Tab-separated table of C-alpha atoms in Angstrom:
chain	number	residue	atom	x	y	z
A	71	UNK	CA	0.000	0.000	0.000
A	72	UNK	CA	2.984	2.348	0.695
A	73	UNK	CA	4.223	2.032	-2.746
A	74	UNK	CA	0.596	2.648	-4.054
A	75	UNK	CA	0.663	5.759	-1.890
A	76	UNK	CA	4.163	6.867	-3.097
A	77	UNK	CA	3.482	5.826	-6.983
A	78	UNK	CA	-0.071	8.472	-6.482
A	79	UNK	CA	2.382	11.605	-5.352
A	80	UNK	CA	3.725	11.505	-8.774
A	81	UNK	CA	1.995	14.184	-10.897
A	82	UNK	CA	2.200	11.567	-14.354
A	83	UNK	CA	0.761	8.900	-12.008
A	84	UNK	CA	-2.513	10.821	-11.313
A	85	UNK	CA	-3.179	11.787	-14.878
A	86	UNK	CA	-3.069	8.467	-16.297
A	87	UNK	CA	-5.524	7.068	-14.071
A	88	UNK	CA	-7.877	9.663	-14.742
A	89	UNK	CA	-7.912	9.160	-18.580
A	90	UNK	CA	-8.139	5.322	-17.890
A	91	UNK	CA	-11.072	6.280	-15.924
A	92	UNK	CA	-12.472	8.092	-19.142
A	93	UNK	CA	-11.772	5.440	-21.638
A	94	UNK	CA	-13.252	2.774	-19.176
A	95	UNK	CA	-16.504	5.176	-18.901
A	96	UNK	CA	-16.093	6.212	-22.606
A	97	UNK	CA	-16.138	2.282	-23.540
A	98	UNK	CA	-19.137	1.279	-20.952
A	99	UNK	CA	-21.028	4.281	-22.517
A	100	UNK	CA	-21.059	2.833	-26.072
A	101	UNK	CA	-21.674	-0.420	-25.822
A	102	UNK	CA	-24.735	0.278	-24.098
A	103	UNK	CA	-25.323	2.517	-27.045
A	104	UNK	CA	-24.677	-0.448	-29.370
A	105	UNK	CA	-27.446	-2.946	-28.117
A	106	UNK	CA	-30.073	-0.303	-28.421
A	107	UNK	CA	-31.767	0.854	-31.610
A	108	UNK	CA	-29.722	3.509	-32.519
A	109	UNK	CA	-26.936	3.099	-34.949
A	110	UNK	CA	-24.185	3.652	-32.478
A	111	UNK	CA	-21.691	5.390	-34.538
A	112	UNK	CA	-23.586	8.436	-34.779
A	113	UNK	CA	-23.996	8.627	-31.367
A	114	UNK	CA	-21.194	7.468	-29.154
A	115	UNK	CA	-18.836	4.992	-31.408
A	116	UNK	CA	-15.726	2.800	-29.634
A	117	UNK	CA	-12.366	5.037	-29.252
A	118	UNK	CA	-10.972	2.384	-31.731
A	119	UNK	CA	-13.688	3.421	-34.169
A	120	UNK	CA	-12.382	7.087	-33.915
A	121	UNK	CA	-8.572	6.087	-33.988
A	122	UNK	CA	-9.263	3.922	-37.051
A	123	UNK	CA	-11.200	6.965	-38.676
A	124	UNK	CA	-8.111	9.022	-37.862
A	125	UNK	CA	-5.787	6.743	-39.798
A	126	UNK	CA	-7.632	6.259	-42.344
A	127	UNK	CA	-7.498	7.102	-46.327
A	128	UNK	CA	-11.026	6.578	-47.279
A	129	UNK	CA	-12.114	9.826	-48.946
A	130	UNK	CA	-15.164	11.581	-46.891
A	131	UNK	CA	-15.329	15.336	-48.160
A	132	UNK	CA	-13.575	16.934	-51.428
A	133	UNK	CA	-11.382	13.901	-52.180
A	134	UNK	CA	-9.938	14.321	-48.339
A	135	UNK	CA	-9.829	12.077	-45.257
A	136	UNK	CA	-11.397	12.825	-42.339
A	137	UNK	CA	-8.252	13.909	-40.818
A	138	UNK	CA	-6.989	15.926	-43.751
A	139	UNK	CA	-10.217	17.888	-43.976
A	140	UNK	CA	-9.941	18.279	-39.919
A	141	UNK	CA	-6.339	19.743	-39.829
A	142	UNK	CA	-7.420	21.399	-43.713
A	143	UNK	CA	-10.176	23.628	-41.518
A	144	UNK	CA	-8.079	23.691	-38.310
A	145	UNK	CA	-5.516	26.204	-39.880
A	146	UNK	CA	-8.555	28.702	-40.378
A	147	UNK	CA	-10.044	28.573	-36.773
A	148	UNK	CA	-6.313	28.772	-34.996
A	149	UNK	CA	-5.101	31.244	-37.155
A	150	UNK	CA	-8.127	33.489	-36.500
A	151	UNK	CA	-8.043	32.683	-32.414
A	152	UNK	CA	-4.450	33.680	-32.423
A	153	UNK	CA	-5.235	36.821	-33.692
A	154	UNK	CA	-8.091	37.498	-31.488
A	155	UNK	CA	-6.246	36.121	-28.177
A	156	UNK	CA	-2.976	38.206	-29.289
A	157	UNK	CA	-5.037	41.203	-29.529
A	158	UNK	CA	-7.092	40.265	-26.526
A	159	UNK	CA	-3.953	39.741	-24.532
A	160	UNK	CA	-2.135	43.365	-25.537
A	161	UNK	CA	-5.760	45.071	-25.192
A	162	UNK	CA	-6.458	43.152	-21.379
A	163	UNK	CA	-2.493	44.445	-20.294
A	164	UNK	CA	-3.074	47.923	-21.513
A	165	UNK	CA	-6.281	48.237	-19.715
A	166	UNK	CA	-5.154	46.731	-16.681
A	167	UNK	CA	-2.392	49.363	-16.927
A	168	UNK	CA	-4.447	51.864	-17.312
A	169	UNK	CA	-6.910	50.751	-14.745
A	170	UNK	CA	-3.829	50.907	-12.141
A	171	UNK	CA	-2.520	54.248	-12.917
A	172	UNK	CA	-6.144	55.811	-12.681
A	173	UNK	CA	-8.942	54.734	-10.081
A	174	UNK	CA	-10.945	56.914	-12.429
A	175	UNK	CA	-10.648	54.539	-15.312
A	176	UNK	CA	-10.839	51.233	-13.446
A	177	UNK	CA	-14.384	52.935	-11.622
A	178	UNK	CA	-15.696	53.971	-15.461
A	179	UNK	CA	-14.812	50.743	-17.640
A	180	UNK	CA	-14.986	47.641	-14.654
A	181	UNK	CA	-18.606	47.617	-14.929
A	182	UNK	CA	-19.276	47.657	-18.435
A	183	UNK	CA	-16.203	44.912	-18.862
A	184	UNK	CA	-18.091	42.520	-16.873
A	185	UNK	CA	-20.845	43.457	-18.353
A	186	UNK	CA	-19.482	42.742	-22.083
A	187	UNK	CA	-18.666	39.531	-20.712
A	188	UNK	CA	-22.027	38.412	-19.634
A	189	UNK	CA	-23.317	38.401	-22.845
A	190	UNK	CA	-23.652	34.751	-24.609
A	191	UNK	CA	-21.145	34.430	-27.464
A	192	UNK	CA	-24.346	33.415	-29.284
A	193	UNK	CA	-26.068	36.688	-29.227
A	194	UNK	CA	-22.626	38.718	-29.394
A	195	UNK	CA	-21.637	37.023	-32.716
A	196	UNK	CA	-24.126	38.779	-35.061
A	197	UNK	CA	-23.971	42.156	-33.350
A	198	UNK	CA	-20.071	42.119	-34.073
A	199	UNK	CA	-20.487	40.634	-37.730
A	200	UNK	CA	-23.456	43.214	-38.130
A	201	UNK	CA	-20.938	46.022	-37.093
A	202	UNK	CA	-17.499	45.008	-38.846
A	203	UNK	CA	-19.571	43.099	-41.940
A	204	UNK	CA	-16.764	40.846	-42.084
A	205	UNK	CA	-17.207	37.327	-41.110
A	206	UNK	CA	-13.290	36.931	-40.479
A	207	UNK	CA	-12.630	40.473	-38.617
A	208	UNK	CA	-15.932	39.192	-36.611
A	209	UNK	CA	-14.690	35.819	-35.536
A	210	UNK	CA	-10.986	37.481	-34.416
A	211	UNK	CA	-12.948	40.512	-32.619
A	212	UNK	CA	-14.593	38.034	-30.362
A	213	UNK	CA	-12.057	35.883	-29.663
A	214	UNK	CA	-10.165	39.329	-28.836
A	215	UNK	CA	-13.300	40.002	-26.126
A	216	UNK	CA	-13.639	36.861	-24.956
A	217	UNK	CA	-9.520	36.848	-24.190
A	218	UNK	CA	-9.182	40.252	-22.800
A	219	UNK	CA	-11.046	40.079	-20.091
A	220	UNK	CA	-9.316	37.819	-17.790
A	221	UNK	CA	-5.908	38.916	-18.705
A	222	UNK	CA	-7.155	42.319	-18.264
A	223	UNK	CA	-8.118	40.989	-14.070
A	224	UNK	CA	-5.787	39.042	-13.670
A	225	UNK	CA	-3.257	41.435	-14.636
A	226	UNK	CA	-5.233	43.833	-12.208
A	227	UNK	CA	-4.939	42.362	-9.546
A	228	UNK	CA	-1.635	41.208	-9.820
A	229	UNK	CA	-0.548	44.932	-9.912
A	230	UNK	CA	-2.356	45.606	-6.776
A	231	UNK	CA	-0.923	42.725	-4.799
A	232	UNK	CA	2.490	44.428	-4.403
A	233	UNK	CA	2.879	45.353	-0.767
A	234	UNK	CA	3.195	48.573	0.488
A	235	UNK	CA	6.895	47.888	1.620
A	236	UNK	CA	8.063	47.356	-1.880
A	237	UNK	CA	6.417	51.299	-2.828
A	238	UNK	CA	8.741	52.587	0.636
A	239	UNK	CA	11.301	51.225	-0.520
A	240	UNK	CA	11.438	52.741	-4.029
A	241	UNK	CA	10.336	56.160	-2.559
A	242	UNK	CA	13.628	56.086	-0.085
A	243	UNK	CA	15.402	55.409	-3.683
A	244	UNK	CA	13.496	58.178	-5.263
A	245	UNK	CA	12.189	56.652	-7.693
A	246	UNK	CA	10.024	57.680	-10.575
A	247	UNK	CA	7.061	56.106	-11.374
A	248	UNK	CA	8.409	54.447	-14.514
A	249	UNK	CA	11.183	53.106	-12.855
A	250	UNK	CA	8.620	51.620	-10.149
A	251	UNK	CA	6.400	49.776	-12.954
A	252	UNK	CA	9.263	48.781	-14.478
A	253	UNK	CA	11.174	47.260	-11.710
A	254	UNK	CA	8.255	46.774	-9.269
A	255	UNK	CA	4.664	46.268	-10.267
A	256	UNK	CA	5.401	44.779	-13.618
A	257	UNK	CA	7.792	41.589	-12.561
A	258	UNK	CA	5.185	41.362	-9.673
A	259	UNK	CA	1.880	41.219	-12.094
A	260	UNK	CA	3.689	38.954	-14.191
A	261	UNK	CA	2.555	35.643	-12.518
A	262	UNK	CA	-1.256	37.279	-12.697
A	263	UNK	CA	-0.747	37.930	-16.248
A	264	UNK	CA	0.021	34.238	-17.343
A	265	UNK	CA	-2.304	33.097	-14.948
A	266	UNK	CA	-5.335	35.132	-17.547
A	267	UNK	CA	-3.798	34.011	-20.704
A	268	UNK	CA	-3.829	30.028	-19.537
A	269	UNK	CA	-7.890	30.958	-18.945
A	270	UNK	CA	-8.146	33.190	-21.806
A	271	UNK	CA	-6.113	30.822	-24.885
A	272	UNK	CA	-8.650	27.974	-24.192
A	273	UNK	CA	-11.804	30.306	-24.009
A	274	UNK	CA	-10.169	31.994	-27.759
A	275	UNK	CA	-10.236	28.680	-29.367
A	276	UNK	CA	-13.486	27.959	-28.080
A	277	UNK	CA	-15.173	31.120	-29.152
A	278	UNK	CA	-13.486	30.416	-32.615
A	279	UNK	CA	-15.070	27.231	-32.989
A	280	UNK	CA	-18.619	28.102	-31.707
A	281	UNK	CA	-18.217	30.966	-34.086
A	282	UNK	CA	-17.710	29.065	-37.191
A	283	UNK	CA	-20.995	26.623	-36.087
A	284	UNK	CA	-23.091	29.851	-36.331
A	285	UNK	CA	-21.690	31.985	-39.517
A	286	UNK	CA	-19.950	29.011	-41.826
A	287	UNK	CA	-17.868	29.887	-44.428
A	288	UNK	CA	-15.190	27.348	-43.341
A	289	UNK	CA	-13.400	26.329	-39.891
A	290	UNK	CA	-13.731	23.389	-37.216
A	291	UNK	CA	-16.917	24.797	-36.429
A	292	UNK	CA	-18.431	24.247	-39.745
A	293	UNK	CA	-17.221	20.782	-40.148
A	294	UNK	CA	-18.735	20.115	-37.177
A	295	UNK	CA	-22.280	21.323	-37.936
A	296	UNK	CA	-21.620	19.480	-41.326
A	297	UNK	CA	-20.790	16.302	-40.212
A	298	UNK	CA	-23.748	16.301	-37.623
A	299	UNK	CA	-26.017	16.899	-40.056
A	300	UNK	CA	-24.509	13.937	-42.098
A	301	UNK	CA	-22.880	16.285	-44.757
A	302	UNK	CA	-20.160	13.936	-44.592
A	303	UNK	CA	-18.611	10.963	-42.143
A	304	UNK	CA	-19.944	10.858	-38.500
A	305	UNK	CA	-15.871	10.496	-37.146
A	306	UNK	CA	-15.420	14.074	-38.278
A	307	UNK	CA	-17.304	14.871	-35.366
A	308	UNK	CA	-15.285	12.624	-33.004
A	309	UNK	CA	-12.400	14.013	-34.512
A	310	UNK	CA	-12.711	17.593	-34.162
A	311	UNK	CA	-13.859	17.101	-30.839
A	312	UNK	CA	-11.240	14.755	-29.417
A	313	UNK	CA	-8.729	17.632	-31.679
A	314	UNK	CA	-10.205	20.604	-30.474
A	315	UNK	CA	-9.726	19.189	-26.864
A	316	UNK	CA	-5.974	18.586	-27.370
A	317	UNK	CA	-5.381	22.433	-28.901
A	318	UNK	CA	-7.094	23.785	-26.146
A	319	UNK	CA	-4.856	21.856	-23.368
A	320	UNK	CA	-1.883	22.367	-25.214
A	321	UNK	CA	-2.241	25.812	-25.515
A	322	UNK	CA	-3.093	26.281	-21.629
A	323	UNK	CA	0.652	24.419	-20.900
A	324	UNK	CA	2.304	26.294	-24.091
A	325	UNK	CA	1.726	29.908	-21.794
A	326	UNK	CA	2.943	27.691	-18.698
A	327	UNK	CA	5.920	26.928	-20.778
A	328	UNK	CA	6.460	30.743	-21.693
A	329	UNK	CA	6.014	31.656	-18.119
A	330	UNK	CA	8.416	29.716	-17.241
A	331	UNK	CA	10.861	31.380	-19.461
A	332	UNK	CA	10.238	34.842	-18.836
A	333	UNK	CA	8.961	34.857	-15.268
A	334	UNK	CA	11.313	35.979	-12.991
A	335	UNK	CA	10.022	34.332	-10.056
A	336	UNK	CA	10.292	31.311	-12.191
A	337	UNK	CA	13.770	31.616	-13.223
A	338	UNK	CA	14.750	32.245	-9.890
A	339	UNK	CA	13.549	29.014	-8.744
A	340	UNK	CA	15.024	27.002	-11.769
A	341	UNK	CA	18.528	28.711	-10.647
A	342	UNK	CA	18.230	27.686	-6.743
A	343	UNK	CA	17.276	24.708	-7.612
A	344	UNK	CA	20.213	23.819	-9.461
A	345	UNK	CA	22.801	25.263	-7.086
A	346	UNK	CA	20.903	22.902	-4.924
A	347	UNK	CA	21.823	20.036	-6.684
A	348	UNK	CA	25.181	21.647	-7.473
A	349	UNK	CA	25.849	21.849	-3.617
A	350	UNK	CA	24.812	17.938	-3.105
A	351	UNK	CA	27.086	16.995	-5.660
């Protein structure tokens, strides 16, 4: 039981039970599916169905696979959430900026921000395509709003955690305000920042996709509808879904990954640790 226990600590060790956990469920789930009625396969097939699907050559849309015309519309949707999250991530830090260096600005634009933010991406999709008339601007503008947001709190309140020591201590320097953002409150948001864009790359990428389902022309969105509606094979679905997934968790750990490159505090602890191990050796 001890080496149970001590196999459990390790991070790796957690994760794959969990997704054995999820096949095992996934599995249960459709064979029930497959003794009823329903032609299981456009419901819930096997994960082998949808592996097989993935591999496979047989043409299902435009002389394509299914996975060439998944990774074929792919392109579109990421390309178009990188753009919005990009310019969702620059706007949020600006206005989190601004929001610190004037109590008047955080008092005028807080409210409506949340507010912007309450609205379903449902209803804000034609009200954004109505106003830009562009299908493509639309789709990046709203992944923009849907990313700025929490970078724009996060980065917030990361700016206002810096104690009140670290401010006397610049004043006995005489410091100018730059020179306190610079060296002070932006190192310190830093952490706060990241922390947004892991919430906000996932939520781009979603918006993206949701997008397409509503206004076509293209995307993972649009292959989805499709494919539910039968346009074309039933695994198209699986696949975007099981791909979409993946994107979204891998960009989450690709801003971990930055962070720790740029982070300071991270840096710091990469450094101690290996004079630690330098000093054991």
């Amino acid at each position: 039981m001890k080496k149970i226990s001590r196999l459990f600590d390790k991070k790796w060790a957690s994760t794959v039970l969990w997704i054995m956990i999820i096949i095992a469920a996934w599995e249960i789930g459709a064979s029930i599916v497959s003794v009823t009625k329903r032609t299981p396969e456009n419901i819930l097939p096997h994960l082998y169905q949808v592996i097989a699907a993935a591999f496979s050559t047989r043409q299902v849309s435009a002389g394509m696979s299914a996975t060439m015309v998944v990774l074929t519309s792919a392109r579109a949707t990421i390309l178009r959430a990188l753009l919005g999250f990009l310019l969702g991530t620059g706007a949020g830090f600006v206005l989190a900026l601004l929001m610190k260096l004037s109590g008047l600005v955080e008092k005028m634009l807080f409210p409506y921000l949340m507010l912007i933010q309450l609205i379903p991406v449902l209803g804000l999709a034609p009200i954004i395509l109505s106003i830009t008339g562009d299908i493509n601007k639309s789709r990046i503008i709203i992944a923009a709003i849907l990313s700025f947001y929490p970078v724009a709190t996060n980065t917030l309140a990361g700016f206002k955690s810096v104690p009140q020591e670290k401010y006397d201590l610049m004043y006995t320097y005489a410091a100018k305000k730059p020179t306190i953002y610079a060296k002070v409150l932006i190192p310190t948001a830093i952490p706060y920042f990241f922390t947004g864009t892991k919430i906000a790359a996932p939520m781009a990428i979603t918006a993206s996709i949701l997008v397409d389902t509503l206004q076509g022309d293209g995307g993972l969105g649009c292959m989805l509808s499709q494919s539910l509606k039968h346009a074309m094979s039933i695994y198209v679905f699986w696949l975007i879904v099981f791909f979409s997934a993946f994107i979204g968790i891998f960009s989450g750990c690709l801003m971990g990954w930055i962070e720790n490159l740029v982070s300071p505090e991270k840096r710091g602890l990469r450094k101690a640790k290996r004079d630690a191990k330098k000093g054991v050796n």
